[in-house]
PDB file of C-alpha atoms in Angstrom:
ATOM      1  CA  UNK A 129      37.373 -50.611 140.149  1.00  0.00           C
ATOM      2  CA  UNK A 130      40.617 -52.465 140.825  1.00  0.00           C
ATOM      3  CA  UNK A 131      43.354 -52.106 138.233  1.00  0.00           C
ATOM      4  CA  UNK A 132      42.644 -54.663 135.446  1.00  0.00           C
ATOM      5  CA  UNK A 133      46.396 -55.012 134.867  1.00  0.00           C
ATOM      6  CA  UNK A 134      46.684 -56.692 138.272  1.00  0.00           C
ATOM      7  CA  UNK A 135      44.465 -59.523 137.056  1.00  0.00           C
ATOM      8  CA  UNK A 136      47.227 -61.089 134.941  1.00  0.00           C
ATOM      9  CA  UNK A 137      50.977 -61.470 134.810  1.00  0.00           C
ATOM     10  CA  UNK A 138      53.243 -61.651 131.806  1.00  0.00           C
ATOM     11  CA  UNK A 139      55.129 -64.930 131.599  1.00  0.00           C
ATOM     12  CA  UNK A 140      57.637 -63.640 129.077  1.00  0.00           C
ATOM     13  CA  UNK A 141      58.586 -60.442 127.330  1.00  0.00           C
ATOM     14  CA  UNK A 142      55.892 -59.405 124.899  1.00  0.00           C
ATOM     15  CA  UNK A 143      57.043 -59.809 121.311  1.00  0.00           C
ATOM     16  CA  UNK A 144      57.424 -56.621 119.288  1.00  0.00           C
ATOM     17  CA  UNK A 145      57.190 -58.192 115.824  1.00  0.00           C
ATOM     18  CA  UNK A 146      53.558 -59.272 115.756  1.00  0.00           C
ATOM     19  CA  UNK A 147      52.308 -56.674 113.305  1.00  0.00           C
ATOM     20  CA  UNK A 148      48.574 -56.434 114.005  1.00  0.00           C
ATOM     21  CA  UNK A 149      47.577 -59.934 115.082  1.00  0.00           C
ATOM     22  CA  UNK A 150      44.179 -61.603 115.366  1.00  0.00           C
ATOM     23  CA  UNK A 151      43.082 -62.692 118.849  1.00  0.00           C
ATOM     24  CA  UNK A 152      40.964 -65.852 118.988  1.00  0.00           C
ATOM     25  CA  UNK A 153      38.933 -66.114 122.190  1.00  0.00           C
ATOM     26  CA  UNK A 154      38.237 -69.791 122.998  1.00  0.00           C
ATOM     27  CA  UNK A 155      37.041 -69.758 126.609  1.00  0.00           C
ATOM     28  CA  UNK A 156      34.777 -72.661 127.547  1.00  0.00           C
ATOM     29  CA  UNK A 157      31.960 -72.958 130.048  1.00  0.00           C
ATOM     30  CA  UNK A 158      29.095 -71.282 128.197  1.00  0.00           C
ATOM     31  CA  UNK A 159      26.984 -73.860 126.291  1.00  0.00           C
ATOM     32  CA  UNK A 160      29.775 -75.296 124.030  1.00  0.00           C
ATOM     33  CA  UNK A 161      27.470 -77.849 122.381  1.00  0.00           C
ATOM     34  CA  UNK A 162      29.379 -80.810 121.044  1.00  0.00           C
ATOM     35  CA  UNK A 163      32.473 -79.461 122.850  1.00  0.00           C
ATOM     36  CA  UNK A 164      33.203 -77.631 119.606  1.00  0.00           C
ATOM     37  CA  UNK A 165      35.061 -74.705 121.177  1.00  0.00           C
ATOM     38  CA  UNK A 166      37.198 -77.016 123.287  1.00  0.00           C
ATOM     39  CA  UNK A 167      37.974 -79.264 120.312  1.00  0.00           C
ATOM     40  CA  UNK A 168      38.902 -76.282 118.134  1.00  0.00           C
ATOM     41  CA  UNK A 169      41.158 -74.926 120.879  1.00  0.00           C
ATOM     42  CA  UNK A 170      42.833 -78.296 121.405  1.00  0.00           C
ATOM     43  CA  UNK A 171      43.341 -78.677 117.656  1.00  0.00           C
ATOM     44  CA  UNK A 172      45.243 -75.387 117.486  1.00  0.00           C
ATOM     45  CA  UNK A 173      47.368 -76.061 120.562  1.00  0.00           C
ATOM     46  CA  UNK A 174      48.214 -79.601 119.409  1.00  0.00           C
ATOM     47  CA  UNK A 175      48.974 -78.708 115.784  1.00  0.00           C
ATOM     48  CA  UNK A 176      50.874 -75.440 116.214  1.00  0.00           C
ATOM     49  CA  UNK A 177      53.716 -74.396 118.475  1.00  0.00           C
ATOM     50  CA  UNK A 178      52.283 -72.329 121.322  1.00  0.00           C
ATOM     51  CA  UNK A 179      54.061 -69.970 123.693  1.00  0.00           C
ATOM     52  CA  UNK A 180      52.261 -68.681 126.792  1.00  0.00           C
ATOM     53  CA  UNK A 181      52.759 -64.933 127.116  1.00  0.00           C
ATOM     54  CA  UNK A 182      50.237 -64.050 129.857  1.00  0.00           C
ATOM     55  CA  UNK A 183      48.513 -65.928 132.658  1.00  0.00           C
ATOM     56  CA  UNK A 184      45.450 -64.662 134.545  1.00  0.00           C
ATOM     57  CA  UNK A 185      44.976 -64.905 138.314  1.00  0.00           C
ATOM     58  CA  UNK A 186      42.446 -67.729 138.378  1.00  0.00           C
ATOM     59  CA  UNK A 187      41.844 -67.415 142.138  1.00  0.00           C
ATOM     60  CA  UNK A 188      40.221 -64.028 141.589  1.00  0.00           C
ATOM     61  CA  UNK A 189      37.834 -65.244 138.875  1.00  0.00           C
ATOM     62  CA  UNK A 190      36.959 -68.901 139.443  1.00  0.00           C
ATOM     63  CA  UNK A 191      34.242 -70.412 141.662  1.00  0.00           C
ATOM     64  CA  UNK A 192      35.878 -73.654 142.771  1.00  0.00           C
ATOM     65  CA  UNK A 193      32.812 -74.942 144.600  1.00  0.00           C
ATOM     66  CA  UNK A 194      30.504 -74.720 141.587  1.00  0.00           C
ATOM     67  CA  UNK A 195      33.067 -76.169 139.150  1.00  0.00           C
ATOM     68  CA  UNK A 196      35.344 -78.318 141.269  1.00  0.00           C
ATOM     69  CA  UNK A 197      38.625 -79.178 139.512  1.00  0.00           C
ATOM     70  CA  UNK A 198      39.604 -82.841 139.285  1.00  0.00           C
ATOM     71  CA  UNK A 199      42.178 -84.438 141.583  1.00  0.00           C
ATOM     72  CA  UNK A 200      43.655 -87.900 141.133  1.00  0.00           C
ATOM     73  CA  UNK A 201      44.133 -90.259 144.092  1.00  0.00           C
ATOM     74  CA  UNK A 202      46.522 -93.185 143.744  1.00  0.00           C
ATOM     75  CA  UNK A 203      46.548 -95.840 146.492  1.00  0.00           C
ATOM     76  CA  UNK A 204      47.651 -93.687 149.428  1.00  0.00           C
ATOM     77  CA  UNK A 205      48.296 -90.181 148.113  1.00  0.00           C
ATOM     78  CA  UNK A 206      47.034 -87.387 145.887  1.00  0.00           C
ATOM     79  CA  UNK A 207      48.980 -87.736 142.656  1.00  0.00           C
ATOM     80  CA  UNK A 208      47.657 -84.945 140.460  1.00  0.00           C
ATOM     81  CA  UNK A 209      45.565 -81.789 140.421  1.00  0.00           C
ATOM     82  CA  UNK A 210      44.009 -80.516 137.189  1.00  0.00           C
ATOM     83  CA  UNK A 211      44.312 -76.817 137.966  1.00  0.00           C
ATOM     84  CA  UNK A 212      42.132 -74.435 135.929  1.00  0.00           C
ATOM     85  CA  UNK A 213      44.123 -71.883 133.931  1.00  0.00           C
ATOM     86  CA  UNK A 214      43.240 -68.874 131.805  1.00  0.00           C
ATOM     87  CA  UNK A 215      46.150 -68.099 129.499  1.00  0.00           C
ATOM     88  CA  UNK A 216      47.047 -66.049 126.450  1.00  0.00           C
ATOM     89  CA  UNK A 217      49.161 -67.920 123.913  1.00  0.00           C
ATOM     90  CA  UNK A 218      51.168 -66.815 120.906  1.00  0.00           C
ATOM     91  CA  UNK A 219      50.947 -69.153 117.904  1.00  0.00           C
ATOM     92  CA  UNK A 220      51.795 -69.049 114.198  1.00  0.00           C
ATOM     93  CA  UNK A 221      49.468 -70.413 111.523  1.00  0.00           C
ATOM     94  CA  UNK A 222      50.486 -72.688 108.634  1.00  0.00           C
ATOM     95  CA  UNK A 223      51.780 -69.626 106.775  1.00  0.00           C
ATOM     96  CA  UNK A 224      53.823 -68.481 109.824  1.00  0.00           C
ATOM     97  CA  UNK A 225      51.455 -65.588 110.518  1.00  0.00           C
ATOM     98  CA  UNK A 226      51.388 -64.841 114.269  1.00  0.00           C
ATOM     99  CA  UNK A 227      48.085 -64.819 116.152  1.00  0.00           C
ATOM    100  CA  UNK A 228      46.923 -64.941 119.764  1.00  0.00           C
ATOM    101  CA  UNK A 229      44.743 -67.554 121.473  1.00  0.00           C
ATOM    102  CA  UNK A 230      42.929 -66.980 124.781  1.00  0.00           C
ATOM    103  CA  UNK A 231      42.139 -70.289 126.502  1.00  0.00           C
ATOM    104  CA  UNK A 232      40.683 -71.632 129.716  1.00  0.00           C
ATOM    105  CA  UNK A 233      37.374 -71.732 131.600  1.00  0.00           C
ATOM    106  CA  UNK A 234      35.043 -68.764 131.421  1.00  0.00           C
ATOM    107  CA  UNK A 235      35.517 -66.658 134.579  1.00  0.00           C
ATOM    108  CA  UNK A 236      32.750 -66.867 137.162  1.00  0.00           C
ATOM    109  CA  UNK A 237      33.649 -63.532 138.785  1.00  0.00           C
ATOM    110  CA  UNK A 238      34.917 -60.040 137.896  1.00  0.00           C
ATOM    111  CA  UNK A 239      33.673 -60.068 134.316  1.00  0.00           C
ATOM    112  CA  UNK A 240      34.065 -56.349 133.706  1.00  0.00           C
ATOM    113  CA  UNK A 241      37.566 -56.319 135.158  1.00  0.00           C
ATOM    114  CA  UNK A 242      38.524 -59.381 133.086  1.00  0.00           C
ATOM    115  CA  UNK A 243      37.131 -57.824 129.912  1.00  0.00           C
ATOM    116  CA  UNK A 244      39.035 -54.615 130.628  1.00  0.00           C
ATOM    117  CA  UNK A 245      42.219 -56.630 131.171  1.00  0.00           C
ATOM    118  CA  UNK A 246      41.841 -58.513 127.876  1.00  0.00           C
ATOM    119  CA  UNK A 247      41.015 -55.281 126.046  1.00  0.00           C
ATOM    120  CA  UNK A 248      44.082 -53.642 127.570  1.00  0.00           C
ATOM    121  CA  UNK A 249      46.327 -56.522 126.527  1.00  0.00           C
ATOM    122  CA  UNK A 250      44.819 -56.388 123.047  1.00  0.00           C
ATOM    123  CA  UNK A 251      45.569 -52.687 122.746  1.00  0.00           C
ATOM    124  CA  UNK A 252      49.102 -53.239 124.023  1.00  0.00           C
ATOM    125  CA  UNK A 253      49.672 -55.946 121.383  1.00  0.00           C
ATOM    126  CA  UNK A 254      47.955 -53.895 118.663  1.00  0.00           C
ATOM    127  CA  UNK A 255      45.320 -56.577 117.997  1.00  0.00           C
ATOM    128  CA  UNK A 256      43.394 -55.704 114.845  1.00  0.00           C
ATOM    129  CA  UNK A 257      40.509 -58.151 115.311  1.00  0.00           C
ATOM    130  CA  UNK A 258      39.133 -60.313 118.134  1.00  0.00           C
ATOM    131  CA  UNK A 259      37.241 -63.486 117.183  1.00  0.00           C
ATOM    132  CA  UNK A 260      35.110 -65.466 119.644  1.00  0.00           C
ATOM    133  CA  UNK A 261      34.193 -69.149 119.331  1.00  0.00           C
ATOM    134  CA  UNK A 262      30.964 -70.742 120.528  1.00  0.00           C
ATOM    135  CA  UNK A 263      28.627 -73.615 119.635  1.00  0.00           C
ATOM    136  CA  UNK A 264      24.891 -73.982 120.143  1.00  0.00           C
ATOM    137  CA  UNK A 265      22.431 -76.895 119.870  1.00  0.00           C
ATOM    138  CA  UNK A 266      19.993 -76.511 116.982  1.00  0.00           C
ATOM    139  CA  UNK A 267      17.347 -78.540 115.159  1.00  0.00           C
ATOM    140  CA  UNK A 268      19.694 -79.553 112.357  1.00  0.00           C
ATOM    141  CA  UNK A 269      20.594 -83.055 111.113  1.00  0.00           C
ATOM    142  CA  UNK A 270      24.071 -84.536 111.319  1.00  0.00           C
ATOM    143  CA  UNK A 271      23.797 -85.431 107.624  1.00  0.00           C
ATOM    144  CA  UNK A 272      24.125 -81.798 106.546  1.00  0.00           C
ATOM    145  CA  UNK A 273      27.153 -79.475 106.765  1.00  0.00           C
ATOM    146  CA  UNK A 274      27.617 -77.723 110.084  1.00  0.00           C
ATOM    147  CA  UNK A 275      26.529 -74.111 109.760  1.00  0.00           C
ATOM    148  CA  UNK A 276      27.588 -71.107 111.814  1.00  0.00           C
ATOM    149  CA  UNK A 277      25.857 -68.011 113.123  1.00  0.00           C
ATOM    150  CA  UNK A 278      28.082 -64.949 112.740  1.00  0.00           C
ATOM    151  CA  UNK A 279      27.903 -61.670 114.670  1.00  0.00           C
ATOM    152  CA  UNK A 280      30.197 -58.662 114.780  1.00  0.00           C
ATOM    153  CA  UNK A 281      30.691 -55.103 115.949  1.00  0.00           C
ATOM    154  CA  UNK A 282      30.427 -53.973 112.294  1.00  0.00           C
ATOM    155  CA  UNK A 283      28.358 -55.696 109.574  1.00  0.00           C
ATOM    156  CA  UNK A 284      31.260 -55.413 107.124  1.00  0.00           C
ATOM    157  CA  UNK A 285      33.228 -57.913 109.217  1.00  0.00           C
ATOM    158  CA  UNK A 286      30.771 -60.717 108.454  1.00  0.00           C
ATOM    159  CA  UNK A 287      29.799 -59.903 104.882  1.00  0.00           C
ATOM    160  CA  UNK A 288      28.372 -62.970 103.161  1.00  0.00           C
ATOM    161  CA  UNK A 289      26.925 -64.526 106.332  1.00  0.00           C
ATOM    162  CA  UNK A 290      23.133 -64.630 106.383  1.00  0.00           C
ATOM    163  CA  UNK A 291      21.412 -64.407 109.771  1.00  0.00           C
ATOM    164  CA  UNK A 292      19.759 -67.526 111.206  1.00  0.00           C
ATOM    165  CA  UNK A 293      17.993 -65.580 113.945  1.00  0.00           C
ATOM    166  CA  UNK A 294      16.208 -62.240 114.164  1.00  0.00           C
ATOM    167  CA  UNK A 295      15.996 -61.071 117.803  1.00  0.00           C
ATOM    168  CA  UNK A 296      16.475 -63.229 120.871  1.00  0.00           C
ATOM    169  CA  UNK A 297      17.499 -62.698 124.496  1.00  0.00           C
ATOM    170  CA  UNK A 298      19.969 -65.207 125.918  1.00  0.00           C
ATOM    171  CA  UNK A 299      22.069 -65.539 129.085  1.00  0.00           C
ATOM    172  CA  UNK A 300      25.253 -63.513 128.814  1.00  0.00           C
ATOM    173  CA  UNK A 301      28.754 -64.919 128.492  1.00  0.00           C
ATOM    174  CA  UNK A 302      32.066 -63.219 129.143  1.00  0.00           C
ATOM    175  CA  UNK A 303      33.072 -63.801 125.513  1.00  0.00           C
ATOM    176  CA  UNK A 304      29.998 -62.017 124.213  1.00  0.00           C
ATOM    177  CA  UNK A 305      30.504 -59.221 126.753  1.00  0.00           C
ATOM    178  CA  UNK A 306      34.071 -58.801 125.484  1.00  0.00           C
ATOM    179  CA  UNK A 307      32.798 -58.410 121.917  1.00  0.00           C
ATOM    180  CA  UNK A 308      30.149 -55.923 123.071  1.00  0.00           C
ATOM    181  CA  UNK A 309      32.612 -53.806 125.067  1.00  0.00           C
ATOM    182  CA  UNK A 310      35.141 -53.771 122.231  1.00  0.00           C
ATOM    183  CA  UNK A 311      32.387 -52.564 119.931  1.00  0.00           C
ATOM    184  CA  UNK A 312      31.619 -49.721 122.354  1.00  0.00           C
ATOM    185  CA  UNK A 313      35.283 -48.740 122.088  1.00  0.00           C
ATOM    186  CA  UNK A 314      35.122 -48.701 118.296  1.00  0.00           C
ATOM    187  CA  UNK A 315      37.332 -51.779 117.970  1.00  0.00           C
ATOM    188  CA  UNK A 316      36.684 -54.674 115.620  1.00  0.00           C
ATOM    189  CA  UNK A 317      35.379 -57.947 117.065  1.00  0.00           C
ATOM    190  CA  UNK A 318      33.291 -60.784 115.736  1.00  0.00           C
ATOM    191  CA  UNK A 319      32.128 -64.215 116.787  1.00  0.00           C
ATOM    192  CA  UNK A 320      31.033 -67.516 115.313  1.00  0.00           C
ATOM    193  CA  UNK A 321      28.596 -70.003 116.885  1.00  0.00           C
ATOM    194  CA  UNK A 322      28.622 -73.437 115.270  1.00  0.00           C
ATOM    195  CA  UNK A 323      25.301 -75.270 114.890  1.00  0.00           C
ATOM    196  CA  UNK A 324      25.325 -78.692 116.532  1.00  0.00           C
ATOM    197  CA  UNK A 325      22.501 -81.238 116.121  1.00  0.00           C
ATOM    198  CA  UNK A 326      20.905 -81.105 119.528  1.00  0.00           C
ATOM    199  CA  UNK A 327      20.604 -84.870 119.757  1.00  0.00           C
ATOM    200  CA  UNK A 328      24.422 -85.073 119.898  1.00  0.00           C
ATOM    201  CA  UNK A 329      25.020 -81.832 121.809  1.00  0.00           C
ATOM    202  CA  UNK A 330      26.264 -83.702 124.893  1.00  0.00           C
ATOM    203  CA  UNK A 331      28.923 -85.641 122.980  1.00  0.00           C
ATOM    204  CA  UNK A 332      32.004 -84.513 121.103  1.00  0.00           C
ATOM    205  CA  UNK A 333      31.084 -83.287 117.614  1.00  0.00           C
ATOM    206  CA  UNK A 334      34.301 -82.430 115.731  1.00  0.00           C
ATOM    207  CA  UNK A 335      32.434 -81.395 112.569  1.00  0.00           C
ATOM    208  CA  UNK A 336      31.302 -78.264 114.429  1.00  0.00           C
ATOM    209  CA  UNK A 337      34.849 -77.517 115.585  1.00  0.00           C
ATOM    210  CA  UNK A 338      36.040 -77.845 111.997  1.00  0.00           C
ATOM    211  CA  UNK A 339      33.294 -75.433 110.903  1.00  0.00           C
ATOM    212  CA  UNK A 340      34.447 -72.919 113.518  1.00  0.00           C
ATOM    213  CA  UNK A 341      38.063 -72.981 112.357  1.00  0.00           C
ATOM    214  CA  UNK A 342      36.968 -72.780 108.713  1.00  0.00           C
ATOM    215  CA  UNK A 343      34.891 -69.708 109.517  1.00  0.00           C
ATOM    216  CA  UNK A 344      37.792 -68.100 111.380  1.00  0.00           C
ATOM    217  CA  UNK A 345      40.140 -68.788 108.462  1.00  0.00           C
ATOM    218  CA  UNK A 346      37.699 -67.266 106.001  1.00  0.00           C
ATOM    219  CA  UNK A 347      37.010 -64.251 108.191  1.00  0.00           C
ATOM    220  CA  UNK A 348      40.619 -63.470 109.120  1.00  0.00           C
ATOM    221  CA  UNK A 349      42.864 -64.933 106.420  1.00  0.00           C
ATOM    222  CA  UNK A 350      44.633 -67.200 108.922  1.00  0.00           C
ATOM    223  CA  UNK A 351      45.577 -70.661 107.637  1.00  0.00           C
ATOM    224  CA  UNK A 352      44.448 -72.874 110.504  1.00  0.00           C
ATOM    225  CA  UNK A 353      44.984 -76.664 110.518  1.00  0.00           C
ATOM    226  CA  UNK A 354      41.790 -78.746 110.390  1.00  0.00           C
ATOM    227  CA  UNK A 355      42.824 -82.180 109.099  1.00  0.00           C
ATOM    228  CA  UNK A 356      42.601 -83.907 112.471  1.00  0.00           C
ATOM    229  CA  UNK A 357      39.110 -82.571 113.063  1.00  0.00           C
ATOM    230  CA  UNK A 358      38.012 -83.618 109.572  1.00  0.00           C
ATOM    231  CA  UNK A 359      39.152 -87.198 110.175  1.00  0.00           C
ATOM    232  CA  UNK A 360      37.456 -87.324 113.576  1.00  0.00           C
ATOM    233  CA  UNK A 361      34.241 -85.880 112.119  1.00  0.00           C
ATOM    234  CA  UNK A 362      34.114 -88.607 109.479  1.00  0.00           C
ATOM    235  CA  UNK A 363      34.468 -91.302 112.137  1.00  0.00           C
ATOM    236  CA  UNK A 364      31.729 -89.755 114.286  1.00  0.00           C
ATOM    237  CA  UNK A 365      29.438 -89.484 111.255  1.00  0.00           C
ATOM    238  CA  UNK A 366      29.851 -93.219 110.569  1.00  0.00           C
ATOM    239  CA  UNK A 367      29.014 -94.071 114.182  1.00  0.00           C
ATOM    240  CA  UNK A 368      25.904 -91.856 114.287  1.00  0.00           C
ATOM    241  CA  UNK A 369      24.731 -93.298 110.946  1.00  0.00           C
ATOM    242  CA  UNK A 370      25.178 -96.791 112.359  1.00  0.00           C
ATOM    243  CA  UNK A 371      23.092 -96.021 115.418  1.00  0.00           C
ATOM    244  CA  UNK A 372      20.360 -94.247 113.462  1.00  0.00           C
ATOM    245  CA  UNK A 373      20.097 -97.127 110.976  1.00  0.00           C
ATOM    246  CA  UNK A 374      19.240 -99.564 113.742  1.00  0.00           C
ATOM    247  CA  UNK A 375      15.578 -98.495 113.833  1.00  0.00           C
ATOM    248  CA  UNK A 376      13.137 -97.109 111.303  1.00  0.00           C
ATOM    249  CA  UNK A 377      11.912 -94.610 113.889  1.00  0.00           C
ATOM    250  CA  UNK A 378      15.302 -92.950 114.234  1.00  0.00           C
ATOM    251  CA  UNK A 379      15.802 -92.855 110.475  1.00  0.00           C
ATOM    252  CA  UNK A 380      12.398 -91.209 110.055  1.00  0.00           C
ATOM    253  CA  UNK A 381      13.238 -88.571 112.634  1.00  0.00           C
ATOM    254  CA  UNK A 382      16.526 -87.709 110.932  1.00  0.00           C
ATOM    255  CA  UNK A 383      14.754 -87.522 107.579  1.00  0.00           C
ATOM    256  CA  UNK A 384      12.259 -85.055 109.048  1.00  0.00           C
ATOM    257  CA  UNK A 385      15.100 -82.874 110.308  1.00  0.00           C
ATOM    258  CA  UNK A 386      16.666 -83.046 106.842  1.00  0.00           C
ATOM    259  CA  UNK A 387      13.415 -81.848 105.297  1.00  0.00           C
ATOM    260  CA  UNK A 388      13.252 -78.945 107.757  1.00  0.00           C
ATOM    261  CA  UNK A 389      16.872 -78.021 107.086  1.00  0.00           C
ATOM    262  CA  UNK A 390      16.542 -78.202 103.302  1.00  0.00           C
ATOM    263  CA  UNK A 391      13.332 -76.174 103.267  1.00  0.00           C
ATOM    264  CA  UNK A 392      14.925 -73.518 105.453  1.00  0.00           C
ATOM    265  CA  UNK A 393      18.043 -73.445 103.258  1.00  0.00           C
ATOM    266  CA  UNK A 394      15.869 -72.913 100.145  1.00  0.00           C
ATOM    267  CA  UNK A 395      14.086 -69.928 101.658  1.00  0.00           C
ATOM    268  CA  UNK A 396      16.172 -68.219 104.318  1.00  0.00           C
ATOM    269  CA  UNK A 397      13.399 -65.657 104.807  1.00  0.00           C
ATOM    270  CA  UNK A 398      11.330 -68.190 106.739  1.00  0.00           C
ATOM    271  CA  UNK A 399      11.033 -67.375 110.453  1.00  0.00           C
ATOM    272  CA  UNK A 400      10.842 -71.019 111.437  1.00  0.00           C
ATOM    273  CA  UNK A 401      12.848 -74.127 110.752  1.00  0.00           C
ATOM    274  CA  UNK A 402       9.611 -76.017 110.124  1.00  0.00           C
ATOM    275  CA  UNK A 403       9.013 -77.012 106.509  1.00  0.00           C
ATOM    276  CA  UNK A 404       5.408 -76.272 105.621  1.00  0.00           C
ATOM    277  CA  UNK A 405       5.591 -77.569 102.053  1.00  0.00           C
ATOM    278  CA  UNK A 406       6.329 -81.145 103.107  1.00  0.00           C
ATOM    279  CA  UNK A 407       3.286 -81.476 105.308  1.00  0.00           C
ATOM    280  CA  UNK A 408       2.909 -81.199 109.078  1.00  0.00           C
ATOM    281  CA  UNK A 409       5.978 -82.278 111.050  1.00  0.00           C
ATOM    282  CA  UNK A 410       6.656 -82.657 114.759  1.00  0.00           C
ATOM    283  CA  UNK A 411       8.307 -79.646 116.357  1.00  0.00           C
ATOM    284  CA  UNK A 412      12.076 -79.388 116.334  1.00  0.00           C
ATOM    285  CA  UNK A 413      12.177 -79.961 120.091  1.00  0.00           C
ATOM    286  CA  UNK A 414      10.046 -83.097 119.775  1.00  0.00           C
ATOM    287  CA  UNK A 415      12.238 -84.464 117.007  1.00  0.00           C
ATOM    288  CA  UNK A 416      15.418 -83.747 118.900  1.00  0.00           C
ATOM    289  CA  UNK A 417      14.103 -85.193 122.173  1.00  0.00           C
ATOM    290  CA  UNK A 418      13.019 -88.412 120.502  1.00  0.00           C
ATOM    291  CA  UNK A 419      16.314 -88.923 118.714  1.00  0.00           C
ATOM    292  CA  UNK A 420      18.350 -87.948 121.771  1.00  0.00           C
ATOM    293  CA  UNK A 421      16.496 -90.574 123.789  1.00  0.00           C
ATOM    294  CA  UNK A 422      17.129 -93.135 121.087  1.00  0.00           C
ATOM    295  CA  UNK A 423      20.866 -92.457 120.949  1.00  0.00           C
ATOM    296  CA  UNK A 424      21.101 -92.488 124.751  1.00  0.00           C
ATOM    297  CA  UNK A 425      19.542 -95.942 124.795  1.00  0.00           C
ATOM    298  CA  UNK A 426      22.342 -97.199 122.563  1.00  0.00           C
ATOM    299  CA  UNK A 427      24.983 -96.532 125.230  1.00  0.00           C
ATOM    300  CA  UNK A 428      26.232 -99.939 126.251  1.00  0.00           C
ATOM    301  CA  UNK A 429      27.017-100.913 129.864  1.00  0.00           C
ATOM    302  CA  UNK A 430      30.655-100.181 130.605  1.00  0.00           C
ATOM    303  CA  UNK A 431      30.981 -97.389 128.056  1.00  0.00           C
ATOM    304  CA  UNK A 432      33.161 -94.514 129.187  1.00  0.00           C
ATOM    305  CA  UNK A 433      31.004 -91.475 130.063  1.00  0.00           C
ATOM    306  CA  UNK A 434      31.447 -88.409 127.924  1.00  0.00           C
ATOM    307  CA  UNK A 435      33.414 -85.545 129.468  1.00  0.00           C
TER     308      UNK A 435
END
């Protein structure tokens, strides 16, 4: 295999006063329901001073034809090119504790080499813990707090988190592969997947991003800023409530999801999100599909499409 060190270049001298920092992995491209990972990443970069210390060779990892970057044309010339970048940043939290943030699109190619490169950088910087961010659509209502699914290379790293799932096979992601490989090496890594109501999974859902950063803070001790996400989440909640209130059908569907959620929360041993004590309900997929269709119908002509 080619040398993983050749997959990136250092943009500055590596600091020697980091102690044993946390590395937050916030690559996007795998699911990212509600754009929660992207919003969490943007919150950190916008709120805290960031210094890029390593940049990966995107040409070796990115499939430009399947995910074409955006170019801007103005009158008679190309004015801008939104180049994809995978970078490692150094930031300091609200208590001036240094930590690392890996950002950019998930690589399409050379996963094992990329994982080896990140692991090598982590060892070089004496990273004590790697934390991955993700978000998944689930049959949960927007009127309840955003939950998270936690996973780790050692159960002690996520003490206090109850599992939402038993066993399931899913398509792999480079972030999950990184956690798996670090675990094979006996190094600590964990991840959080925020739960996003699947009827808003295609729109920005800052409540899930806030839940991710709260989980990271609790799991690592980092003091991460969340005020901007909290304000945005409140505004989105008002807008969804307004749309749902427009028809009795939508309100009924949300109420059914609330009943499922509350029943599941009361007895976490249940294998299904369906609430049997409240009588027969439509399946979670049926509820979500109906409400997603309803919300889509509320999009007015001329509205800006979601990214």
